Short mmCIF file of C-alpha atoms in Angstrom, two decimals:
data_model
loop_
_atom_site.label_atom_id
_atom_site.label_comp_id
_atom_site.label_asym_id
_atom_site.label_seq_id
_atom_site.Cartn_x
_atom_site.Cartn_y
_atom_site.Cartn_z
CA MET B 13 0.00 0.00 0.00
CA ARG B 14 1.28 3.45 -0.82
CA ARG B 15 2.40 5.70 2.08
CA ARG B 16 1.01 9.20 2.57
CA ALA B 17 3.16 12.21 1.89
CA PRO B 18 5.18 13.62 4.81
CA GLU B 19 3.50 16.99 4.61
CA PHE B 20 0.11 15.42 5.28
CA ARG B 21 1.34 13.73 8.53
CA ARG B 22 2.91 16.88 10.00
CA SER B 23 -0.31 18.82 9.50
CA SER B 24 -2.31 16.28 11.55
CA ARG B 25 0.11 16.45 14.51
CA LYS B 26 0.06 20.21 14.47
CA LYS B 27 -3.74 20.32 14.88
CA LEU B 28 -3.55 17.93 17.85
CA SER B 29 -0.95 20.03 19.72
CA ASP B 30 -3.03 23.19 19.21
CA TRP B 31 -5.95 21.59 21.03
CA ILE B 32 -3.72 20.67 23.99
CA TRP B 33 -2.45 24.21 24.35
CA TRP B 34 -6.02 25.60 24.25
CA LEU B 35 -7.14 23.26 27.00
CA LEU B 36 -4.10 24.07 29.15
CA GLY B 37 -4.73 27.80 28.82
CA PHE B 38 -8.39 27.33 29.79
CA PHE B 39 -7.50 25.52 33.00
CA ILE B 40 -4.95 28.16 33.97
CA VAL B 41 -7.47 30.98 33.53
CA ALA B 42 -10.12 29.06 35.48
CA GLY B 43 -7.64 28.47 38.34
CA LEU B 44 -6.79 32.17 38.56
CA VAL B 45 -10.47 33.10 38.69
CA LEU B 46 -11.14 30.60 41.50
CA PHE B 47 -8.12 31.85 43.52
CA ILE B 48 -9.29 35.48 43.29
CA VAL B 49 -12.84 34.61 44.26
CA HIS B 50 -11.67 32.47 47.23
CA HIS B 51 -9.29 35.19 48.47
CA ARG B 52 -12.10 37.79 48.42
CA HIS B 53 -14.39 35.36 50.23
CA GLU B 54 -11.85 34.89 53.08
CA SER B 55 -11.25 38.61 53.49
CA THR B 56 -14.96 39.22 53.99
CA PHE B 57 -14.86 36.94 57.11
CA GLU B 58 -11.96 38.62 58.91
CA PRO B 59 -14.10 40.62 61.38
CA PRO B 60 -16.02 37.55 62.62
CA ILE B 61 -12.73 35.70 63.27
CA LYS B 62 -11.47 38.61 65.29
CA ASP B 63 -14.67 38.57 67.37
CA VAL B 64 -14.20 34.87 68.13
CA ASN B 65 -10.65 35.47 69.40
CA THR B 66 -11.90 38.32 71.55
CA LYS B 67 -14.50 36.05 73.11
CA PHE B 68 -11.82 33.43 73.79
CA GLU B 69 -9.66 36.01 75.52
CA ASP B 70 -12.63 37.07 77.64
CA ALA B 71 -13.25 33.47 78.63
CA SER B 72 -9.63 32.98 79.66
CA GLN B 73 -9.84 36.18 81.68
CA GLU B 74 -12.84 34.73 83.54
CA SER B 75 -10.85 31.60 84.41
CA VAL B 76 -8.09 33.72 85.89
CA ASN B 77 -10.59 35.53 88.14
CA PHE B 78 -12.37 32.38 89.31
CA THR B 79 -10.78 32.73 92.77
CA GLN B 80 -12.67 35.99 93.19
CA GLU B 81 -15.89 34.05 92.75
CA LEU B 82 -15.13 32.10 95.92
CA VAL B 83 -14.81 35.26 98.03
CA SER B 84 -17.60 37.27 96.44
CA SER B 85 -20.69 37.42 98.65
CA THR B 86 -23.01 37.49 95.60
CA SER B 87 -21.57 34.54 93.67
CA PHE B 88 -23.13 31.09 93.62
CA ALA B 89 -19.70 29.54 94.26
CA ARG B 90 -19.49 31.41 97.57
CA GLN B 91 -22.97 30.20 98.54
CA LEU B 92 -21.97 26.63 97.76
CA ILE B 93 -18.83 26.95 99.89
CA ASP B 94 -20.78 28.36 102.86
CA GLN B 95 -23.46 25.67 102.65
CA MET B 96 -20.84 22.94 102.32
CA THR B 97 -18.90 24.19 105.38
CA LEU B 98 -22.03 24.21 107.52
CA ALA B 99 -23.05 20.79 106.24
CA LYS B 100 -19.65 19.31 107.20
CA ALA B 101 -20.17 20.46 110.78
CA TYR B 102 -23.62 18.84 110.87
CA VAL B 103 -22.16 15.59 109.49
CA ILE B 104 -19.92 15.35 112.57
CA ILE B 105 -22.84 15.96 114.94
CA ALA B 106 -25.13 13.56 113.06
CA LYS B 107 -22.53 10.79 113.37
CA GLU B 108 -22.12 11.54 117.05
CA ARG B 109 -25.92 11.22 117.51
CA SER B 110 -25.89 7.93 115.56
CA ASN B 111 -28.04 9.40 112.76
CA ALA B 112 -26.28 7.54 109.93
CA GLN B 113 -28.96 8.31 107.32
CA LEU B 114 -28.73 12.09 107.75
CA ALA B 115 -24.93 11.95 107.80
CA TRP B 116 -24.94 9.95 104.54
CA GLU B 117 -27.33 12.39 102.80
CA LEU B 118 -25.27 15.39 103.91
CA SER B 119 -22.04 13.74 102.74
CA SER B 120 -23.63 12.94 99.36
CA GLN B 121 -24.65 16.55 98.77
CA ILE B 122 -21.21 17.77 99.92
CA ARG B 123 -19.61 15.58 97.26
CA LYS B 124 -21.96 16.98 94.60
CA CYS B 125 -21.07 20.48 95.70
CA GLN B 126 -17.35 19.74 95.47
CA ARG B 127 -17.80 18.18 92.02
CA LEU B 128 -19.70 21.22 90.74
CA LEU B 129 -17.02 23.62 91.98
CA SER B 130 -14.30 21.50 90.40
CA GLN B 131 -16.05 21.44 87.02
CA ALA B 132 -16.52 25.20 87.10
CA ALA B 133 -12.84 25.74 87.90
CA VAL B 134 -11.73 23.44 85.07
CA ARG B 135 -13.85 25.11 82.39
CA GLY B 136 -13.00 28.60 83.68
CA LYS B 137 -16.58 29.85 84.00
CA SER B 138 -18.72 30.95 86.91
CA VAL B 139 -21.27 28.63 88.49
CA THR B 140 -24.69 29.37 87.01
CA LEU B 141 -28.04 29.58 88.80
CA GLU B 142 -29.30 26.48 87.00
CA GLU B 143 -26.31 24.47 88.26
CA ALA B 144 -26.26 25.76 91.82
CA HIS B 145 -30.01 25.78 92.58
CA PRO B 146 -30.58 22.00 92.95
CA VAL B 147 -27.55 21.52 95.20
CA VAL B 148 -28.17 24.58 97.38
CA SER B 149 -31.85 23.70 97.75
CA ARG B 150 -31.14 20.14 98.78
CA LEU B 151 -28.42 21.21 101.24
CA SER B 152 -30.77 23.80 102.74
CA GLU B 153 -33.42 21.13 103.30
CA LEU B 154 -30.92 18.85 105.02
CA ILE B 155 -29.60 21.69 107.20
CA TYR B 156 -33.15 22.57 108.29
CA ARG B 157 -33.73 18.90 109.10
CA SER B 158 -30.58 18.96 111.22
CA ARG B 159 -31.87 21.98 113.11
CA ASP B 160 -35.20 20.22 113.65
CA ASN B 161 -33.24 17.40 115.26
CA HIS B 162 -31.90 19.98 117.78
CA TYR B 163 -28.55 20.33 116.03
CA ASP B 164 -28.68 24.06 116.68
CA ILE B 165 -25.73 26.44 116.49
CA SER B 166 -25.05 26.45 120.24
CA THR B 167 -25.03 22.66 120.37
CA MET B 168 -22.75 22.54 117.37
CA ILE B 169 -20.29 25.03 118.89
CA VAL B 170 -20.14 23.13 122.18
CA THR B 171 -19.69 19.82 120.40
CA LEU B 172 -16.97 21.09 118.08
CA LYS B 173 -15.18 22.71 121.02
CA LYS B 174 -15.20 19.40 122.87
CA HIS B 175 -13.81 17.66 119.78
CA SER B 176 -11.11 20.30 119.45
CA GLN B 177 -10.07 19.98 123.10
CA ALA B 178 -10.04 16.19 122.89
CA LEU B 179 -7.86 16.25 119.78
CA GLU B 180 -5.49 18.73 121.40
CA GLU B 181 -5.15 16.55 124.49
CA ARG B 182 -4.50 13.48 122.34
CA ALA B 183 -1.88 15.37 120.34
CA ILE B 184 -0.11 16.50 123.52
CA ALA B 185 -0.21 12.99 124.97
CA ALA B 186 1.15 11.52 121.71
CA THR B 187 3.97 14.09 121.65
CA VAL B 188 4.96 13.33 125.25
CA GLN B 189 4.79 9.59 124.63
CA SER B 190 6.88 9.92 121.48
CA ALA B 191 9.50 11.94 123.37
CA GLU B 192 9.59 9.35 126.17
CA PHE B 193 9.99 6.45 123.74
CA GLY B 194 12.65 8.35 121.80
CA GLN B 195 14.56 9.13 124.97
CA LEU B 196 14.37 5.52 126.14
CA ALA B 197 15.62 4.33 122.76
CA ALA B 198 18.47 6.84 122.85
CA GLU B 199 19.56 5.78 126.35
CA SER B 200 19.25 2.05 125.81
CA LEU B 201 22.15 -0.04 124.54
CA PRO B 202 21.33 -2.31 121.59
CA LYS B 203 21.27 -6.05 122.21
CA TYR B 204 24.34 -6.74 120.10
CA LEU B 205 26.42 -4.30 122.17
CA HIS B 206 25.35 -6.03 125.41
CA CYS B 207 26.33 -9.32 123.81
CA LEU B 208 29.72 -7.94 122.75
CA ASN B 209 30.44 -6.62 126.25
CA ILE B 210 29.66 -9.99 127.82
CA LYS B 211 31.84 -11.94 125.38
CA LEU B 212 34.76 -9.53 125.78
CA THR B 213 34.50 -9.62 129.58
CA MET B 214 34.57 -13.42 129.49
CA ASP B 215 37.63 -13.23 127.24
CA TRP B 216 39.44 -11.06 129.76
CA PHE B 217 38.96 -13.51 132.62
CA GLU B 218 39.62 -16.63 130.53
CA ASN B 219 42.59 -15.45 128.46
CA LEU B 220 45.75 -15.10 130.55
CA LYS B 221 47.66 -13.71 127.56
CA LEU B 222 45.48 -10.59 127.56
CA LYS B 223 46.26 -9.90 131.22
CA LYS B 224 49.99 -10.39 130.60
CA LEU B 225 49.93 -8.04 127.63
CA ALA B 226 48.03 -5.45 129.68
CA ASP B 227 50.67 -5.59 132.41
CA GLU B 228 53.42 -4.99 129.85
CA GLN B 229 51.70 -1.89 128.47
CA ARG B 230 50.60 -0.45 131.82
CA ASN B 231 53.64 1.76 132.44
CA SER B 232 54.55 2.51 128.83
CA PRO B 233 56.63 5.70 128.51
CA ARG B 234 54.54 6.67 125.50
CA LEU B 235 51.66 7.54 127.83
CA VAL B 236 53.53 10.58 129.19
CA ASP B 237 55.64 11.48 126.15
CA ILE B 238 54.72 15.10 125.36
CA ASN B 239 56.25 14.76 121.86
CA LEU B 240 53.41 12.46 120.84
CA TYR B 241 49.80 13.36 120.01
CA HIS B 242 47.49 12.62 122.94
CA PHE B 243 43.70 12.16 122.63
CA CYS B 244 41.26 11.50 125.48
CA ILE B 245 37.88 9.74 125.23
CA PHE B 246 35.47 9.19 128.15
CA SER B 247 32.92 6.52 127.25
CA ASP B 248 31.05 3.39 128.36
CA ASN B 249 30.48 2.21 124.75
CA VAL B 250 33.13 -0.22 123.44
CA LEU B 251 32.16 -0.14 119.77
CA ALA B 252 31.68 3.64 119.64
CA THR B 253 35.11 4.20 121.19
CA SER B 254 36.60 1.75 118.70
CA VAL B 255 35.12 3.71 115.77
CA VAL B 256 36.53 6.99 117.11
CA ILE B 257 40.03 5.52 117.42
CA ASN B 258 39.90 3.56 114.17
CA SER B 259 38.69 6.58 112.16
CA THR B 260 41.35 8.80 113.75
CA VAL B 261 44.29 6.52 112.96
CA SER B 262 42.94 5.66 109.49
CA ASN B 263 43.03 9.32 108.49
CA SER B 264 46.28 10.20 110.26
CA ASP B 265 49.56 10.74 108.44
CA HIS B 266 51.52 9.23 111.38
CA PRO B 267 49.28 6.78 113.31
CA GLN B 268 52.21 5.35 115.29
CA GLN B 269 52.59 8.75 117.00
CA LEU B 270 49.05 8.77 118.36
CA VAL B 271 48.19 7.94 121.97
CA PHE B 272 44.57 7.44 123.09
CA HIS B 273 43.61 7.75 126.75
CA VAL B 274 40.24 6.07 127.33
CA VAL B 275 38.39 6.30 130.66
CA THR B 276 35.34 4.08 131.24
CA ASP B 277 33.32 2.74 134.17
CA ALA B 278 33.75 -0.48 136.13
CA VAL B 279 31.03 -2.31 134.18
CA ASN B 280 32.76 -1.85 130.81
CA TYR B 281 36.38 -1.71 131.95
CA TYR B 282 37.35 -5.34 131.23
CA ALA B 283 35.45 -5.40 127.93
CA MET B 284 37.31 -2.26 126.82
CA LYS B 285 40.65 -3.77 127.84
CA ALA B 286 39.96 -7.00 125.97
CA TRP B 287 38.79 -5.28 122.78
CA PHE B 288 41.76 -2.95 122.41
CA LEU B 289 44.26 -5.69 123.30
CA ARG B 290 42.73 -8.06 120.74
CA ASN B 291 42.69 -5.46 117.94
CA ASN B 292 45.66 -3.59 116.49
CA PHE B 293 44.97 0.00 115.38
CA GLN B 294 47.95 0.61 113.05
CA GLY B 295 50.50 0.77 115.82
CA CYS B 296 48.93 3.52 117.96
CA THR B 297 48.82 3.27 121.76
CA VAL B 298 45.49 2.82 123.58
CA ASP B 299 45.39 3.08 127.37
CA ILE B 300 42.22 2.09 129.28
CA GLN B 301 41.49 3.44 132.78
CA ASN B 302 38.68 2.81 135.25
CA ILE B 303 37.09 5.96 136.68
CA ASP B 304 36.56 4.14 139.97
CA ASP B 305 40.34 4.00 140.39
CA PHE B 306 40.57 7.81 140.67
CA SER B 307 40.72 8.07 144.45
CA TRP B 308 41.00 11.86 144.31
CA LEU B 309 37.55 12.08 142.62
CA ASN B 310 35.50 11.97 145.83
CA ALA B 311 32.71 13.88 147.55
CA SER B 312 35.08 16.10 149.53
CA TYR B 313 36.75 17.33 146.33
CA SER B 314 34.02 17.32 143.67
CA PRO B 315 30.56 18.88 144.20
CA MET B 316 29.30 16.67 141.38
CA VAL B 317 30.30 13.50 143.23
CA LYS B 318 28.70 14.88 146.37
CA ARG B 319 25.49 15.54 144.48
CA LEU B 320 25.47 12.04 143.00
CA LEU B 321 25.75 10.51 146.46
CA ASN B 322 22.65 12.41 147.53
CA GLU B 323 19.62 10.10 147.86
CA GLU B 324 17.27 12.62 146.27
CA THR B 325 19.49 12.93 143.21
CA GLN B 326 19.79 9.17 142.84
CA HIS B 327 16.03 8.76 143.07
CA GLN B 328 15.42 11.57 140.58
CA TYR B 329 17.81 10.39 137.87
CA LEU B 330 18.41 6.72 138.42
CA SER B 331 14.99 5.37 139.37
CA GLY B 332 13.19 6.18 136.12
CA VAL B 333 10.64 8.55 137.66
CA THR B 334 8.52 10.27 135.02
CA ALA B 335 9.40 13.87 134.28
CA GLY B 336 7.16 16.69 135.40
CA GLU B 337 5.04 18.71 133.01
CA ASN B 338 7.38 21.71 132.91
CA GLU B 339 10.63 19.78 132.74
CA ASP B 340 12.41 18.82 129.55
CA LEU B 341 12.49 15.03 129.38
CA LYS B 342 16.05 14.87 128.10
CA PHE B 343 17.33 16.44 131.31
CA ARG B 344 16.08 13.39 133.23
CA SER B 345 18.63 11.18 131.50
CA PRO B 346 21.27 9.72 133.86
CA LYS B 347 23.98 10.66 131.37
CA PHE B 348 23.61 14.32 132.37
CA VAL B 349 24.86 13.51 135.87
CA SER B 350 27.24 10.75 134.81
CA LEU B 351 30.77 11.22 136.11
CA LEU B 352 32.09 10.22 132.68
CA ASN B 353 30.16 13.13 131.19
CA HIS B 354 31.67 15.59 133.69
CA LEU B 355 35.18 14.12 133.74
CA ARG B 356 36.16 16.58 130.97
CA PHE B 357 36.42 19.26 133.68
CA TYR B 358 39.18 17.26 135.43
CA ILE B 359 41.52 16.55 132.50
CA PRO B 360 44.66 18.05 134.16
CA GLU B 361 44.05 15.85 137.21
CA VAL B 362 43.58 12.75 135.04
CA TYR B 363 46.71 13.47 132.93
CA PRO B 364 49.02 15.55 135.14
CA TYR B 365 52.12 15.00 132.94
CA LEU B 366 50.64 16.13 129.63
CA GLU B 367 50.72 19.65 128.21
CA LYS B 368 48.15 19.52 125.41
CA VAL B 369 45.37 17.04 124.61
CA VAL B 370 42.50 16.78 122.13
CA PHE B 371 39.18 15.71 123.61
CA LEU B 372 36.84 13.58 121.43
CA ASP B 373 33.27 12.52 122.19
CA ASP B 374 32.41 8.86 121.56
CA ASP B 375 29.76 9.74 118.96
CA VAL B 376 32.12 11.32 116.42
CA VAL B 377 33.74 10.02 113.24
CA VAL B 378 37.10 11.47 112.24
CA GLN B 379 37.54 12.10 108.51
CA LYS B 380 40.84 14.00 108.31
CA ASP B 381 44.20 14.16 110.08
CA LEU B 382 43.76 15.81 113.48
CA THR B 383 47.42 16.27 114.37
CA PRO B 384 47.45 19.90 113.08
CA LEU B 385 45.19 20.74 116.05
CA PHE B 386 48.18 20.34 118.36
CA SER B 387 50.13 23.09 116.57
CA LEU B 388 47.31 25.65 116.57
CA ASP B 389 47.99 28.90 118.38
CA LEU B 390 45.31 29.35 121.04
CA HIS B 391 46.59 32.87 121.85
CA GLY B 392 46.85 32.13 125.55
CA ASN B 393 43.37 30.62 125.79
CA VAL B 394 42.65 27.33 127.50
CA MET B 395 40.45 25.65 124.90
CA GLY B 396 39.85 25.64 121.15
CA ALA B 397 36.31 24.86 119.92
CA VAL B 398 33.98 25.49 116.98
CA GLU B 399 31.35 28.16 117.64
CA THR B 400 27.69 27.28 117.07
CA CYS B 401 26.00 30.69 117.06
CA LEU B 402 25.00 30.96 113.41
CA GLU B 403 21.47 30.56 114.77
CA ALA B 404 20.04 32.39 117.79
CA PHE B 405 19.30 29.07 119.51
CA HIS B 406 22.98 28.53 120.32
CA ARG B 407 23.60 31.71 122.27
CA PHE B 408 24.14 31.91 126.01
CA TYR B 409 20.61 32.98 126.92
CA LYS B 410 19.25 29.66 125.62
CA TYR B 411 21.27 27.65 128.13
CA LEU B 412 21.49 29.88 131.20
CA ASN B 413 18.99 31.70 133.42
CA PHE B 414 19.70 35.39 132.82
CA SER B 415 16.92 36.44 135.18
CA ASN B 416 19.36 35.54 137.96
CA PRO B 417 21.66 38.52 138.71
CA LEU B 418 24.60 36.19 139.29
CA ILE B 419 24.45 35.26 135.60
CA SER B 420 23.27 38.54 134.08
CA SER B 421 25.96 40.59 135.86
CA LYS B 422 28.88 38.55 134.49
CA PHE B 423 27.87 37.19 131.09
CA ASP B 424 26.53 38.48 127.79
CA PRO B 425 23.23 36.76 126.88
CA GLN B 426 24.07 37.13 123.17
CA ALA B 427 27.52 35.57 123.58
CA CYS B 428 28.31 32.82 121.12
CA GLY B 429 27.91 29.22 122.21
CA TRP B 430 30.36 26.50 121.18
CA ALA B 431 30.42 22.73 120.97
CA PHE B 432 31.98 19.98 123.02
CA GLY B 433 33.02 16.94 120.99
CA VAL B 434 36.24 18.12 119.32
CA ASN B 435 38.26 20.34 121.64
CA VAL B 436 41.95 21.06 122.03
CA PHE B 437 43.08 21.89 125.59
CA ASP B 438 46.23 23.70 126.72
CA LEU B 439 46.65 22.13 130.16
CA ALA B 440 49.27 24.63 131.29
CA ALA B 441 46.89 27.52 130.59
CA TRP B 442 44.12 25.46 132.24
CA LYS B 443 46.04 25.20 135.52
CA LYS B 444 46.99 28.88 135.38
CA ALA B 445 43.35 29.94 134.97
CA ASN B 446 42.16 27.39 137.60
CA VAL B 447 39.37 26.17 135.33
CA THR B 448 38.52 23.22 137.58
CA GLY B 449 38.14 25.57 140.55
CA ARG B 450 35.80 27.76 138.51
CA TYR B 451 33.79 24.66 137.64
CA HIS B 452 33.42 23.77 141.32
CA TYR B 453 32.36 27.33 142.11
CA TRP B 454 29.55 27.33 139.57
CA LEU B 455 28.37 23.86 140.62
CA GLU B 456 27.99 25.10 144.19
CA GLN B 457 26.14 28.24 143.02
CA ASN B 458 23.75 26.00 141.07
CA SER B 459 22.97 23.65 143.96
CA ASP B 460 19.28 24.58 143.63
CA GLN B 461 19.44 24.25 139.80
CA LEU B 462 18.24 27.81 139.23
CA LEU B 463 21.16 28.86 137.02
CA TRP B 464 20.82 25.97 134.56
CA LYS B 465 19.21 22.56 134.54
CA LYS B 466 21.50 19.66 133.66
CA GLY B 467 24.29 18.72 131.32
CA ALA B 468 27.95 19.58 130.84
CA LEU B 469 27.57 22.36 128.25
CA PRO B 470 26.01 25.11 130.48
CA PRO B 471 28.78 24.93 133.13
CA GLY B 472 31.27 24.62 130.29
CA LEU B 473 30.03 27.91 128.82
CA LEU B 474 30.57 29.54 132.20
CA VAL B 475 34.00 28.17 133.12
CA PHE B 476 35.54 28.67 129.66
CA TYR B 477 33.97 32.11 129.14
CA GLY B 478 36.75 34.37 127.88
CA LEU B 479 39.13 31.39 127.66
CA MET B 480 37.89 29.86 124.39
CA GLU B 481 39.64 30.22 121.02
CA PRO B 482 37.25 29.82 118.03
CA LEU B 483 38.35 27.16 115.54
CA ASP B 484 37.64 26.96 111.83
CA ARG B 485 34.18 25.44 111.29
CA ARG B 486 35.66 22.80 109.01
CA TRP B 487 37.14 21.06 112.03
CA HIS B 488 33.75 20.03 113.39
CA VAL B 489 30.31 19.56 111.78
CA LEU B 490 27.38 18.82 114.09
CA GLY B 491 23.80 17.60 113.82
CA LEU B 492 24.11 14.11 112.35
CA GLY B 493 22.15 12.68 115.27
CA TYR B 494 19.03 14.80 114.76
CA ASP B 495 19.22 16.90 111.57
CA MET B 496 18.29 15.00 108.40
CA GLU B 497 19.28 17.82 106.06
CA VAL B 498 22.95 18.53 106.83
CA ASP B 499 24.63 19.62 103.59
CA ASP B 500 26.73 16.80 102.07
CA ARG B 501 29.39 19.31 101.04
CA LEU B 502 29.68 20.48 104.65
CA ILE B 503 30.07 16.88 105.86
CA ASP B 504 32.68 16.05 103.21
CA SER B 505 34.78 19.10 104.05
CA ALA B 506 34.68 18.54 107.83
CA ALA B 507 37.53 16.94 109.76
CA VAL B 508 35.08 15.44 112.27
CA ALA B 509 31.41 14.50 111.84
CA HIS B 510 29.47 14.56 115.11
CA PHE B 511 26.35 12.43 115.70
CA ASN B 512 25.10 14.64 118.53
CA GLY B 513 21.43 14.06 119.27
CA ASN B 514 19.28 11.04 120.08
CA MET B 515 19.75 9.20 116.77
CA LYS B 516 23.11 7.58 117.44
CA PRO B 517 24.69 5.57 114.59
CA TRP B 518 24.86 2.33 116.61
CA GLN B 519 21.08 2.33 117.12
CA LYS B 520 18.24 1.29 114.83
CA LEU B 521 16.74 4.78 114.93
CA ALA B 522 19.91 6.28 113.39
CA ILE B 523 19.50 8.47 110.31
CA SER B 524 20.28 6.07 107.46
CA ARG B 525 21.70 8.83 105.27
CA TYR B 526 24.72 9.25 107.58
CA LYS B 527 25.05 5.76 109.01
CA HIS B 528 27.64 4.61 106.46
CA LEU B 529 30.08 7.22 107.77
CA TRP B 530 30.20 5.34 111.07
CA GLN B 531 29.82 1.75 109.87
CA GLN B 532 32.85 1.86 107.58
CA TYR B 533 35.14 1.93 110.62
CA ILE B 534 33.68 -1.15 112.34
CA ASN B 535 35.88 -4.24 112.36
CA LEU B 536 33.33 -6.75 111.11
CA SER B 537 35.95 -9.52 110.91
CA ASN B 538 35.88 -9.83 114.70
CA THR B 539 34.26 -13.16 115.56
CA HIS B 540 32.55 -11.87 118.71
CA LEU B 541 30.97 -9.01 116.79
CA GLN B 542 29.81 -11.31 114.00
CA ASP B 543 28.20 -13.69 116.49
CA CYS B 544 26.43 -10.87 118.35
CA ILE B 545 25.12 -9.20 115.20
CA MET B 546 23.84 -12.49 113.76
CA ASN B 547 22.14 -13.49 117.00
#
């Protein structure tokens, strides 16, 4: 078949492409027209959109002012609150009169009232009349019914007053009981420590090697060598004393140059001897003494000993008589009249050959080397201590009776208090100032306990007044036995952490946050200690 001419084919394609271009142009024009029409249509609705936003802003403004609805005397929310408060009072009285049905109906309407107020607060609008009327009406009916049942205002006031007084009495009784239990727990020795004391005492009497070793160390020249570093600890707690010594030598640059002088009572003397003879503390020297062996500490010399021998004092502090209403329970503790607690005022008599000692309480943990304390310049003062007057509670007027002219004429009530627990003593300056004589003087002046109550700190404030050199606060951080929020940075930077307070680290009621500081220095490899803890 014969093919068509090329000219004819090109003409057909040209017509087809013209149609495509026409259609494309039509669609473009139509799109432009629709865009213009739509744009004009949107612009005509701009004012209504602005009105909607304004309404939304007004609504949000109402939600911000919803609190004012609760205090406005004309608002329905305020009426609901007033009705609900009155209904709650009648619920208490209805229950007391055994009217369970009325109490249930009142409680049901109170819940509806609370739900309505919550919904209004969430949506940010005021409570309307239609919403409030059913609830207020029903509550009013129930309140009138309560009044018909003789639940009048006077009865309600008397009843609520009785409830208030009863709750107050229960709260006071619970507080006193809690304080008593806390004090008993603080004074008591845990079972495992009793067990350890018994086992160590048996060791002393059964092991002849311990007695022989004790005889060899009894007259060691290190005990009076003034070139060594001497520490004194007065305690009846074997494990606590061990932690103090172990933590001190563990953080010392030269533990072999440390000498510890421990004084305890007759009950714990042999247990102390056995423990420190059985355990080696990096080559330091530990000397144990019995306070009963101090023949010079008698009633003719010490007013404190004389007071302890008094029958009234023994009955008051050692018989467990309950404290009076106006007396702080902690001052009834026997530790406040314990000779070990007051032995710190006789340090030159206990160690007549020493020139400088550092006193440590048995509830401290040493974290840094303490030997620099011995080279501190006390500027002629007798004692170095950390002041505790950052808060008003630790000033003199909190410990002493400044209404007594004997106190007010000689001391400043705003004077700064300080802490026992880590103290450096210059014994030569002590003897020169006759500190022990001053202590005896103030004890005799306080024979009627009108100058201060009990404890070693108040007389300490008096006898060392004007003789105390303030130390850097980093030597001694306090409060780990009662304050649960001591700053960790303050604890880490301190040379000594003190568990002063009732929550001692060897007790179950200790603050767990600090307990690891103490436990890390316990020798858990000791078989006696393992047996006592397990049993």
